[in-house]
XYZ file of C-alpha atoms in Angstrom:
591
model
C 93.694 -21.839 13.131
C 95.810 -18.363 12.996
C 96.683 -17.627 9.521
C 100.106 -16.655 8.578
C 99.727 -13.674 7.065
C 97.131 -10.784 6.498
C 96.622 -12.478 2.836
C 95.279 -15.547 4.498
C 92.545 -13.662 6.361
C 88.950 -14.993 5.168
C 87.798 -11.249 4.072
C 91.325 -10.438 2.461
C 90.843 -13.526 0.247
C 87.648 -12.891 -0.223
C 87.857 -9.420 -1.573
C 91.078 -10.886 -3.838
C 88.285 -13.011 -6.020
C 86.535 -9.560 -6.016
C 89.447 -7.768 -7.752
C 90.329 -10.610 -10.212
C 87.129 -10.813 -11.228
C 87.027 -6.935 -11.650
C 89.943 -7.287 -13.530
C 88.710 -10.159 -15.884
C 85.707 -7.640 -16.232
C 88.349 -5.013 -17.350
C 89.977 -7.029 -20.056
C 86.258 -7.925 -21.342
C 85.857 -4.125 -22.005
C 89.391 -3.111 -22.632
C 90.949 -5.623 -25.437
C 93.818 -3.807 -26.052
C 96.920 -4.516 -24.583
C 98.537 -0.703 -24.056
C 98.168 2.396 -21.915
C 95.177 4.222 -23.652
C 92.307 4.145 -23.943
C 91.657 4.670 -20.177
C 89.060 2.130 -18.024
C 85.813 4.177 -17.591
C 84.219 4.505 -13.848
C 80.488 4.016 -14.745
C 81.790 0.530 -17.026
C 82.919 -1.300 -13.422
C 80.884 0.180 -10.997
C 78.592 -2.760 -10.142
C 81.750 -4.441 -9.506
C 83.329 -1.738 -7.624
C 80.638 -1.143 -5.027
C 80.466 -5.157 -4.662
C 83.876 -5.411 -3.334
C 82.921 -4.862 0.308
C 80.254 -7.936 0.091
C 83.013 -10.342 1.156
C 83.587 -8.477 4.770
C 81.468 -9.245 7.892
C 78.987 -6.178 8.591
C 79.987 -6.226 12.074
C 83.666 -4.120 10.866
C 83.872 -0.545 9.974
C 84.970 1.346 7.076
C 88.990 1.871 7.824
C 88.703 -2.009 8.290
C 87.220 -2.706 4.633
C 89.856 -0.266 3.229
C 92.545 -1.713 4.333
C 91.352 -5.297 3.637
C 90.669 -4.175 -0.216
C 94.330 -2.198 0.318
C 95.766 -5.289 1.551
C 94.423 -7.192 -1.431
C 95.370 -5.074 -4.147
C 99.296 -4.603 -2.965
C 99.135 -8.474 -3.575
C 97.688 -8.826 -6.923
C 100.134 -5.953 -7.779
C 103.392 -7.760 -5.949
C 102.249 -10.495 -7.716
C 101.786 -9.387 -11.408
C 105.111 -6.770 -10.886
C 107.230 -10.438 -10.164
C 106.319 -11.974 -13.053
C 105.685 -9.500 -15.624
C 108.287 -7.070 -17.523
C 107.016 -3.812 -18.507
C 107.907 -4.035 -22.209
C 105.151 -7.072 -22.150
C 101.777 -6.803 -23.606
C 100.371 -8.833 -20.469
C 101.541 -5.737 -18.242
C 98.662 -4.085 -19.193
C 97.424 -6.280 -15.862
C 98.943 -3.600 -13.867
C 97.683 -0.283 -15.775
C 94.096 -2.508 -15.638
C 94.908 -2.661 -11.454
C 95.781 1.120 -11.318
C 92.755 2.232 -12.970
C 90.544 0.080 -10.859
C 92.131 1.814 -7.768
C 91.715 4.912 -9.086
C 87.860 4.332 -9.535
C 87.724 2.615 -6.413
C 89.583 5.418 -4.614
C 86.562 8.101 -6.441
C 84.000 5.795 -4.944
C 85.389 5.590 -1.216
C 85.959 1.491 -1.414
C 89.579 2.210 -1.106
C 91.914 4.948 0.091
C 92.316 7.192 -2.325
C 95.889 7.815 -2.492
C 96.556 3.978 -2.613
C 96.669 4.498 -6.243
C 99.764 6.584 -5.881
C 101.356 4.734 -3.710
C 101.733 1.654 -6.324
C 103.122 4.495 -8.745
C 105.892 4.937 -6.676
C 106.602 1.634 -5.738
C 106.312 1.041 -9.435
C 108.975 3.872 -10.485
C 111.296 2.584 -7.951
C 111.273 -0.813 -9.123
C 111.936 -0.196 -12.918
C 114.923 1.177 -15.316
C 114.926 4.473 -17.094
C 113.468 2.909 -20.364
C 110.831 1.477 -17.859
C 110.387 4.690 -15.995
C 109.532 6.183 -19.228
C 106.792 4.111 -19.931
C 105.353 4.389 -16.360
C 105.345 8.208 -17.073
C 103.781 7.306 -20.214
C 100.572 5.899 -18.187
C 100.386 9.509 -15.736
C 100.552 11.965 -18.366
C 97.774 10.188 -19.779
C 95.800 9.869 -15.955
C 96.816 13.412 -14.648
C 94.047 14.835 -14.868
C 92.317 12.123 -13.119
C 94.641 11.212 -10.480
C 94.302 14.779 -10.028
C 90.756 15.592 -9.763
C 90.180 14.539 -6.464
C 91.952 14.520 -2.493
C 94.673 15.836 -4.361
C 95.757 16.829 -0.578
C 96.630 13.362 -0.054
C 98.440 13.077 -3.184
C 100.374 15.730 -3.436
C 103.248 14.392 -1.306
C 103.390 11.296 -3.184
C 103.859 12.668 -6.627
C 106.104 15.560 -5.187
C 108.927 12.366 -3.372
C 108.148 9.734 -6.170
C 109.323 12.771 -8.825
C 112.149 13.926 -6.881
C 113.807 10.176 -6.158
C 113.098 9.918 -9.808
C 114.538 13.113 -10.767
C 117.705 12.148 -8.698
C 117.733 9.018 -10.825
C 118.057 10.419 -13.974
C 121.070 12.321 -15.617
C 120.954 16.281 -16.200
C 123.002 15.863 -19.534
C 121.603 12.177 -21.127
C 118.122 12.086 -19.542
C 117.656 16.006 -20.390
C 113.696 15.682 -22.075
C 112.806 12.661 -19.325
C 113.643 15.307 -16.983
C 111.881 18.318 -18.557
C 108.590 15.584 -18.655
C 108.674 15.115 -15.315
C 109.225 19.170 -14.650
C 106.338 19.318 -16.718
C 104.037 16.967 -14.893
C 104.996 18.669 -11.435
C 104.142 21.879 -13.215
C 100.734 20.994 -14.662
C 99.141 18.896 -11.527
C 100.661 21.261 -8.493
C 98.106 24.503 -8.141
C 100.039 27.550 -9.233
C 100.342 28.761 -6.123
C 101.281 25.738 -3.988
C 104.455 26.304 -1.582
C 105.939 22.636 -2.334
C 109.052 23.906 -4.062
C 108.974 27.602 -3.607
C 112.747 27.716 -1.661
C 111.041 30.011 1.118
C 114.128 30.812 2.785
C 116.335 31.381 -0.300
C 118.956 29.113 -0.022
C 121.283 28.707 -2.547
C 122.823 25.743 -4.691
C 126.140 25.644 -2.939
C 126.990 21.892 -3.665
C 127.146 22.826 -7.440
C 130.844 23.131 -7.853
C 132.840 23.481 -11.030
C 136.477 21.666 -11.054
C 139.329 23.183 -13.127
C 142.851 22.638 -13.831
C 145.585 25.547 -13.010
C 148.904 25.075 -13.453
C 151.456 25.534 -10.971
C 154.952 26.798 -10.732
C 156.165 23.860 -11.941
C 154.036 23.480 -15.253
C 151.930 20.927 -13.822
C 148.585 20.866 -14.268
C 146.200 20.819 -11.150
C 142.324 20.056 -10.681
C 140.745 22.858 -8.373
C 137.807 22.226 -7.002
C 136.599 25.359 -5.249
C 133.770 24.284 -2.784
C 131.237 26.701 -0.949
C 133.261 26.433 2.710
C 136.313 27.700 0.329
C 138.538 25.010 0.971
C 140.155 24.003 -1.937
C 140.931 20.434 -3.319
C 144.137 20.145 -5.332
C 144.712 16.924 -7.843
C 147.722 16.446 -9.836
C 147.145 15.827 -13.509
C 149.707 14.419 -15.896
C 150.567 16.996 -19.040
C 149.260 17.222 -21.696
C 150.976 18.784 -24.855
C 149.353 21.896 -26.245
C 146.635 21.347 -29.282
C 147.288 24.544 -30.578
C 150.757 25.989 -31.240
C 151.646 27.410 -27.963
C 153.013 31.702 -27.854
C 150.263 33.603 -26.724
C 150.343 36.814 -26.811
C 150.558 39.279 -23.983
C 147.559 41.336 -22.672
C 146.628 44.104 -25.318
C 147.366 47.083 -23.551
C 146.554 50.595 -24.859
C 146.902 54.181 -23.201
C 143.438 55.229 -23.963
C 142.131 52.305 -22.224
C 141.008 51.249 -18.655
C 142.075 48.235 -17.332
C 139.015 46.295 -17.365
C 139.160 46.813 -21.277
C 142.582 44.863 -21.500
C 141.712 41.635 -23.425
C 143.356 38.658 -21.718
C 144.794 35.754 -23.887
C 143.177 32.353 -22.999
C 145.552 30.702 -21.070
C 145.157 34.092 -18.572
C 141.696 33.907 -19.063
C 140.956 30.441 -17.884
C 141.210 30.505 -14.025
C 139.251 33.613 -13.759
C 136.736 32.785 -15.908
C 136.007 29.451 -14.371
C 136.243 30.725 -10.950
C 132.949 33.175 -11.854
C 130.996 30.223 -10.889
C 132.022 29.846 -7.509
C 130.419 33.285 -6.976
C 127.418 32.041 -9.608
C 126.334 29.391 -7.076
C 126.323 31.115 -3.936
C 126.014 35.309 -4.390
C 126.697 35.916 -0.584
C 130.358 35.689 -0.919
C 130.185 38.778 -3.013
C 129.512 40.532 0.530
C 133.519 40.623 0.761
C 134.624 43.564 -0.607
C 137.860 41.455 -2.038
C 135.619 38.924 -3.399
C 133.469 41.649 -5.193
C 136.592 43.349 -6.797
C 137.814 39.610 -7.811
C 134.433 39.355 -9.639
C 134.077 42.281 -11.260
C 137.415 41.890 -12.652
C 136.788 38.734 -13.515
C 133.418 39.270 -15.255
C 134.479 42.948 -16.884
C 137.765 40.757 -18.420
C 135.119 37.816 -19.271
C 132.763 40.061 -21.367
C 136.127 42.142 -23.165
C 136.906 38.642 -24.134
C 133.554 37.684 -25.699
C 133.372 41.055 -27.666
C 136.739 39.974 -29.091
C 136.073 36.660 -30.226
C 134.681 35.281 -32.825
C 131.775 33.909 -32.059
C 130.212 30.574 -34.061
C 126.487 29.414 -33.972
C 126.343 25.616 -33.540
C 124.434 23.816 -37.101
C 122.081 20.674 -36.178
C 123.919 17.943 -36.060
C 123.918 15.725 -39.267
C 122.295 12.406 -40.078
C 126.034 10.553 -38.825
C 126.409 12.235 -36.228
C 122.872 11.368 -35.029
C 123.256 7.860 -35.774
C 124.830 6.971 -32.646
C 123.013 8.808 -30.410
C 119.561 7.964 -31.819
C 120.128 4.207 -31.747
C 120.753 4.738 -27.859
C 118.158 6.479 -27.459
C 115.720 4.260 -29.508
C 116.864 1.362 -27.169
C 115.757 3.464 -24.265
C 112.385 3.463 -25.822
C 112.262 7.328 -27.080
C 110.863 7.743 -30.096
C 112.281 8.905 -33.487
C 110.947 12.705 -33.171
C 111.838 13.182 -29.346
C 115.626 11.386 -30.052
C 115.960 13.957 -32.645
C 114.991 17.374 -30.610
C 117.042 15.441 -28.289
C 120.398 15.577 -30.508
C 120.062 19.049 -31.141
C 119.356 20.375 -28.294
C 122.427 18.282 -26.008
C 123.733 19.870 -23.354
C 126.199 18.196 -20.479
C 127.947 19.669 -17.738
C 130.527 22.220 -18.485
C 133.802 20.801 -20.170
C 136.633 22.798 -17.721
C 139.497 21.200 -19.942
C 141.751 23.843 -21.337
C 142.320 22.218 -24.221
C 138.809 23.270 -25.151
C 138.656 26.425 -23.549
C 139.208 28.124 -27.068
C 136.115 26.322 -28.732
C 133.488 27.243 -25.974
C 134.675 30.835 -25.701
C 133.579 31.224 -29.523
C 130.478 29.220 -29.210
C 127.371 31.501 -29.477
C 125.435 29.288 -27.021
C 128.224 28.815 -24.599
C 128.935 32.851 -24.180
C 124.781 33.351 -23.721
C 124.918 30.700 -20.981
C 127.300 32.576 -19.398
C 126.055 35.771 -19.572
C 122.642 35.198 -18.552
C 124.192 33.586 -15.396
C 125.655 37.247 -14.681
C 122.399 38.812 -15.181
C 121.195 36.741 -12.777
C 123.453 37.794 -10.245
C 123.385 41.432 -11.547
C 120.207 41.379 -10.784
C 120.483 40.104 -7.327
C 122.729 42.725 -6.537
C 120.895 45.480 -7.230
C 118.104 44.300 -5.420
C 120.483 45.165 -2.374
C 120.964 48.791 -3.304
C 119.054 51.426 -0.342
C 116.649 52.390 -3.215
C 115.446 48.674 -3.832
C 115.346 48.021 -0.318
C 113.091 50.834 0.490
C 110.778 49.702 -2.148
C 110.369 46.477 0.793
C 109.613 48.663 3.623
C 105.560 47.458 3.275
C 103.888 45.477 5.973
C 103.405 42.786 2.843
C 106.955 41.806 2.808
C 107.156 39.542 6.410
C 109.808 37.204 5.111
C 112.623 38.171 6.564
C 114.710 35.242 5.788
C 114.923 36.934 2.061
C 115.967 39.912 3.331
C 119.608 40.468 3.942
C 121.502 43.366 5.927
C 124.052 43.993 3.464
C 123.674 46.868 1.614
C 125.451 47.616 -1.646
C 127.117 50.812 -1.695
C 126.368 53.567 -4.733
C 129.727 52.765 -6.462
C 129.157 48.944 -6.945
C 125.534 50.106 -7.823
C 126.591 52.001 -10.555
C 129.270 49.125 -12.145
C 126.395 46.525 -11.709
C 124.114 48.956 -13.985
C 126.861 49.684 -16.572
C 127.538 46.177 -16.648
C 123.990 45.142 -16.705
C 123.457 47.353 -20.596
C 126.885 46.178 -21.768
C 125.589 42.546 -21.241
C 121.930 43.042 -22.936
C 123.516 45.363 -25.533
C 125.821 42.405 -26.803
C 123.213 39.600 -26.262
C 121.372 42.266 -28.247
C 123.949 41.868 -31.274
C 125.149 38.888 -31.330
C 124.901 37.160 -34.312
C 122.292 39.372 -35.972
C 120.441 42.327 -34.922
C 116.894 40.580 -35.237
C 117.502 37.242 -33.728
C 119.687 38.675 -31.021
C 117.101 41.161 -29.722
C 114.610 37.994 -29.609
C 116.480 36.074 -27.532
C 117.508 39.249 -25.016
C 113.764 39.481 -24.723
C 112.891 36.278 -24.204
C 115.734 36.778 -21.538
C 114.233 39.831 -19.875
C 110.787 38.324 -19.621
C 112.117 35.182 -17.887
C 113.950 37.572 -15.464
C 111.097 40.125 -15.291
C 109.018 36.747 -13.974
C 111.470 35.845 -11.864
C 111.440 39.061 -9.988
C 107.580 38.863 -9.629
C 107.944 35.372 -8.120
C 110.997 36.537 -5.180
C 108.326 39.555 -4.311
C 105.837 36.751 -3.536
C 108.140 34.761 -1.700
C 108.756 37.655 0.180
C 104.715 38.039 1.121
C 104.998 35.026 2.435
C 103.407 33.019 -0.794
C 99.729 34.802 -0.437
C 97.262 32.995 -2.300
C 96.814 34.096 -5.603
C 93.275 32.251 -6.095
C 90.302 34.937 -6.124
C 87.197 33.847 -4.477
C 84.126 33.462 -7.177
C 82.266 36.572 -8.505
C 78.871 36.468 -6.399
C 75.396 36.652 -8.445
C 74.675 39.832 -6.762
C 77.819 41.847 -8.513
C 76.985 39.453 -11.910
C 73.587 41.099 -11.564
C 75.013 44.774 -10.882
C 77.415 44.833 -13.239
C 74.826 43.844 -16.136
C 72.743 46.147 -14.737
C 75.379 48.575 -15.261
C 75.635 47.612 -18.784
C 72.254 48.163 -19.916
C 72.187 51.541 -18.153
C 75.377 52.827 -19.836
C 74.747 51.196 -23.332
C 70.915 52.453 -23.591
C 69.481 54.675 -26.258
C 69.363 57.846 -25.300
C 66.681 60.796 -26.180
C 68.647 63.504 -28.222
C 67.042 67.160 -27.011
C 65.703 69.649 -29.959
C 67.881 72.208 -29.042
C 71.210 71.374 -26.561
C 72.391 73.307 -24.210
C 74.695 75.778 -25.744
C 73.972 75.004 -29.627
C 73.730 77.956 -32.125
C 69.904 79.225 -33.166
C 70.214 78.398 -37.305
C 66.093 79.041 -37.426
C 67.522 81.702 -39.845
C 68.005 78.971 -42.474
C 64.392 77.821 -42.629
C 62.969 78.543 -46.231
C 59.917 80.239 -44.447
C 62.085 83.351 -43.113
C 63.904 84.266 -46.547
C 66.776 81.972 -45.366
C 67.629 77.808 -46.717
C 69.375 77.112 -50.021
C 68.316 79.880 -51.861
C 69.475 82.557 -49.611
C 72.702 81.276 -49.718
C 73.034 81.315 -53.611
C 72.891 84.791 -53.798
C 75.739 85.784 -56.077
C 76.335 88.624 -53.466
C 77.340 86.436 -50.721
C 80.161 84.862 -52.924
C 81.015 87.943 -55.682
C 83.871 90.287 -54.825
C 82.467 93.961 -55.433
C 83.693 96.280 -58.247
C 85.624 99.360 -57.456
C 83.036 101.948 -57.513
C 81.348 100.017 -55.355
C 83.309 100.187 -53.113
C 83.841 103.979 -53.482
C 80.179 104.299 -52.841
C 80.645 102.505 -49.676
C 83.320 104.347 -48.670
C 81.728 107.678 -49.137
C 78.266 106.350 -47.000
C 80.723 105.577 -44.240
C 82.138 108.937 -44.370
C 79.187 110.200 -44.096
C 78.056 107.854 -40.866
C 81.283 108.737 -39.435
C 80.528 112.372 -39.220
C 77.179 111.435 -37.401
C 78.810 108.817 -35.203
C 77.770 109.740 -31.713
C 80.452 108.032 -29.586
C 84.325 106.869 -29.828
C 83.403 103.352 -29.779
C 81.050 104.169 -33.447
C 83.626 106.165 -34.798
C 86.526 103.920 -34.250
C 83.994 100.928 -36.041
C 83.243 103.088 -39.175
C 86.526 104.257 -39.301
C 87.983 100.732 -39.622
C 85.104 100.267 -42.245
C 86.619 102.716 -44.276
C 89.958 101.604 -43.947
C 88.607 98.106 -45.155
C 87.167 99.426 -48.191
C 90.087 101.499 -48.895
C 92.880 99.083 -48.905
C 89.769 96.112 -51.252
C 90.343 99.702 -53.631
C 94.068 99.699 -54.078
C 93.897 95.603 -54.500
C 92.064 96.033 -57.829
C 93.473 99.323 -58.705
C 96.667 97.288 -58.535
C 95.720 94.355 -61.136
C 94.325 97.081 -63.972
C 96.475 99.992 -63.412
C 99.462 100.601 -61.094
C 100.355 104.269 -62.256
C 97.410 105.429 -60.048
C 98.758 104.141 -56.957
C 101.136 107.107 -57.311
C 98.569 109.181 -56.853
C 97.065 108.374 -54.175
C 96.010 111.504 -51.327
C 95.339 110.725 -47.916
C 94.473 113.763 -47.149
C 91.735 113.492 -50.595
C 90.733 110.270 -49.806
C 90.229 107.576 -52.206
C 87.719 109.032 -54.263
C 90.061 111.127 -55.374
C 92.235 108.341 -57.515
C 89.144 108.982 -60.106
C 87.612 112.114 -60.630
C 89.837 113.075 -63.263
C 88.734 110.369 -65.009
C 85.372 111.887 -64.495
C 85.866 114.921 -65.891
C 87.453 113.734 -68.492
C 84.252 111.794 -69.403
């Protein structure tokens, strides 16, 4: 008789005992009923390698994978039916997914099967039951990871984005940043999954707005990437502020890009700057690059002229609400918290609030760092950046674009680039500002470093193993360089000091003599004057004479020093033609 499905066959059902039995086995040495601890490999592996017992010899391997593949989407079908995930008896299916995962390690099943019943499981639960599956593969990364993680990769790359897609940017901010995280920590560095090879831009990220038009009505403007323009009437709304804005502060001494706008002037242009935010190209328009330099030169006048306010952590009531949502959505206390704090939605365009965000700290860095961004970009297009790509490395031409930015534009996206850091720099305190612009710089710095490898072509950045033959050289190396070395007696170019030895009237003593270290008295000195007059008149040569002679005038001049400190009246009588020796003999003949 034909059976009426695949779970009918004799070896499916067969190998369906197998796995509840495994799974009985798996409760025996796992009691608790939660995620962790983890089932161990070498705890089930009789089991495990008994599974294909219950299919005829006579089939081949693919066969007795898919017959243990085809038994385990039914257990799990079956448990996911009649089980909720906030249930301690779901700890059936973590049990099942842990078995697959050993089972995959050993070769009884396919190893990405595992993965597959991830997916399926994400797709069929809420959020709050999302988060718990996440719960189970930050805790199994690592081992989901460790091996034919070429046949996984796929999986966890569509099963995060559908999940990704799921959640909310503004209420589901740290679910998303978890599953950033996981993408981050199991793909390889490296890996070209998500690297945006050709550069394209976010053009679908639009920003709506409400102008008014000549009749006082206000309109919604959605300005989309084609540049068509959707137009909405809105009903007014009276003013929350009293209304009477000023006119544009206009001075003689300054340039027009100085001129601080009031808010209601402001609003259009400033919320237009992220048309050219989300896709750069248009800024290949001459008009369109004057619009937004205007429009980014009157943005950053405006921020230096208001007030700006650093948001406080919200308060215990103001928490209360938000926590208690959270909490249902199974987050715990400390992540609902950092969550709180840290809340931030999609811009809010109303004018009615355009005031607030333009003195909010956090709301002007936002900004700002958006313009270095594109700052950035720009001058990447000037002739002197592009020549830096002229290397057979760079083969991606797709990021390489024929527009070249002329000197001019250069020069007022440089300018513009040190007003920016200089007020991020500021702003609110000297210390805490220059943190953040560095923390800034670095993330940009990084971000350059990652477009030059895009434009390589992604090369791979994993280094092949240092071989035991350069292990061996380089310690050899070591030794050779770090070895004691034999001093020599006597190196190369050192002084002779035998003199010193004690043997050869030199050492300590010699150098105590008093006459090495006590001045001689003035007569002396007259005596050694005389001898050297006396030399002098034998001297045989110029070069002698000249020597002697500058004796002389040594000793001479050592005369008039003391002469000086006992008696300054004979300093007045002092011959040259005499000599020195003349200063005393009246004093002589006096005697």
């Amino acid at each position: 008789m034909a059976a009426d499905s695949a779970a009918d066959l004799e070896p499916v059902a067969n190998t369906t005992a197998r796995l509840k039995t495994l799974l009985e086995r798996a409760r025996e040495v796992k009691p608790e009923a939660s995620i962790d601890p983890p089932l161990r490999t070498s705890d089930l592996l009789p089991e495990i390698n008994a599974l294909h017992d219950g299919v005829d010899a006579r089939y081949d391997q693919a066969y007795k994978v898919n017959v243990v593949e085809t038994a385990a989407r039914g257990i799990f079908y079956g448990l996911l039916n009649s089980t909720p995930i906030e249930k301690p008896t779901f700890v059936e299916i973590w049990n099942l997914l842990d078995v697959l995962a050993s089972c995959g390690d050993q070769g009884v099943c396919a190893s990405e099967l595992v993965c597959y019943l991830i997916e399926e499981l994400l797709d069929s639960q809420t959020t709050a039951g999302c988060r718990i599956v996440f719960d189970y593969l930050e805790s199994r990364r690592e081992r989901l990871a460790a091996k034919d993680f070429h046949k996984k990769n796929l999986i966890f790359l569509r099963s995060c984005n559908e999940l990704l897609k799921r959640l909310s940017r503004a209420e589901d901010a740290i679910f998303c940043g978890r599953v950033f995280f996981f993408l981050f920590q199991t793909f390889p560095l490296g890996d070209k999954s998500s690297v945006n090879l050709r550069g394209e831009f976010h053009n679908e990220n639009v920003t709506k707005f409400a102008v008014p038009d000549e009749h006082g009505e206000k309109m919604e403007v959605d300005e989309k990437a084609g540049g068509a323009v959707t137009v909405k009437a809105e009903t007014p709304q009276p003013p929350t502020k009293p209304a009477g804005k000023g006119a544009p502060l206009k001075s003689p001494h300054k340039v027009p890009a100085e001129v601080v706008l009031s808010t209601g002037e402001l609003y259009p242009i400033f919320w237009r700057l992220q048309q050219d935010f989300s896709e750069p190209t248009r800024l290949f328009a001459p008009v369109q690059f004057k619009t937004f330099k205007d429009g980014l030169s009157h943005t950053l006048t405006k921020f230096k002229k208001t007030p700006t306010v650093v948001q406080t952590k919200a308060t215990e009531t103001d928490k209360r609400g938000v926590k208690r949502k959270l909490g249902e959505e199974g987050m715990d206390d400390e992540a609902s918290k950092h969550f709180v704090d840290n809340y931030n939605p999609k811009y809010l365009t109303s004018r009615d609030l355009f005031d607030l965000e333009l003195s909010d700290l956090a709301f002007q860095r936002h900004i700002l760092v958006q313009a270095l961004i594109l700052i950035d970009f720009l001058i990447s297009l000037t002739d002197k950046a592009k020549k830096k790509l002229a290397v057979p490395e760079v083969n991606n031409k797709s990021l390489l674009y024929s527009f070249t930015i002329v000197e001019e534009d250069a020069k007022w996206c440089r300018d513009t680039r040190q007003a920016i850091t200089d007020y991020l720099r500021a702003t609110p305190t000297f210390e805490e500002g220059r943190f953040y612009h560095r923390m800034v710089e670095t993330v940009l710095a990084r971000d350059k470093n990652w477009v030059r490898w895009k434009l390589e072509s992604c090369p791979s950045i994993v280094r092949d193993p240092v071989s035991t033959e350069q292990i061996l050289d380089a310690r050899r190396t070591a030794r050779n360089v770090a070895r004691p070395r034999k001093v020599p007696q006597r190196p190369m170019g050192a002084i002779d000091l035998s003199f010193l030895a004690e043997g050869h009237g030199g050492g300590l003593e010699a150098l105590k003599d008093p006459s090495r270290y006590t001045a001689p008295s003035v007569e002396e000195l007259i005596e050694g004057v005389k001898a050297d007059q006396l030399d002098l008149e034998m001297a045989m040569d110029d070069a002698e004479k000249e020597s002697i002679q500058n004796a002389i005038t040594n000793k001479t001049w050592r005369v008039l020093r003391q002469v000086r400190e006992s008696d300054l009246n004979l300093l007045n009588k002092v011959n040259p033609e005499k000599g020195i020796e003349s200063l005393f003999e009246p004093a002589k003949d006096s005697s």
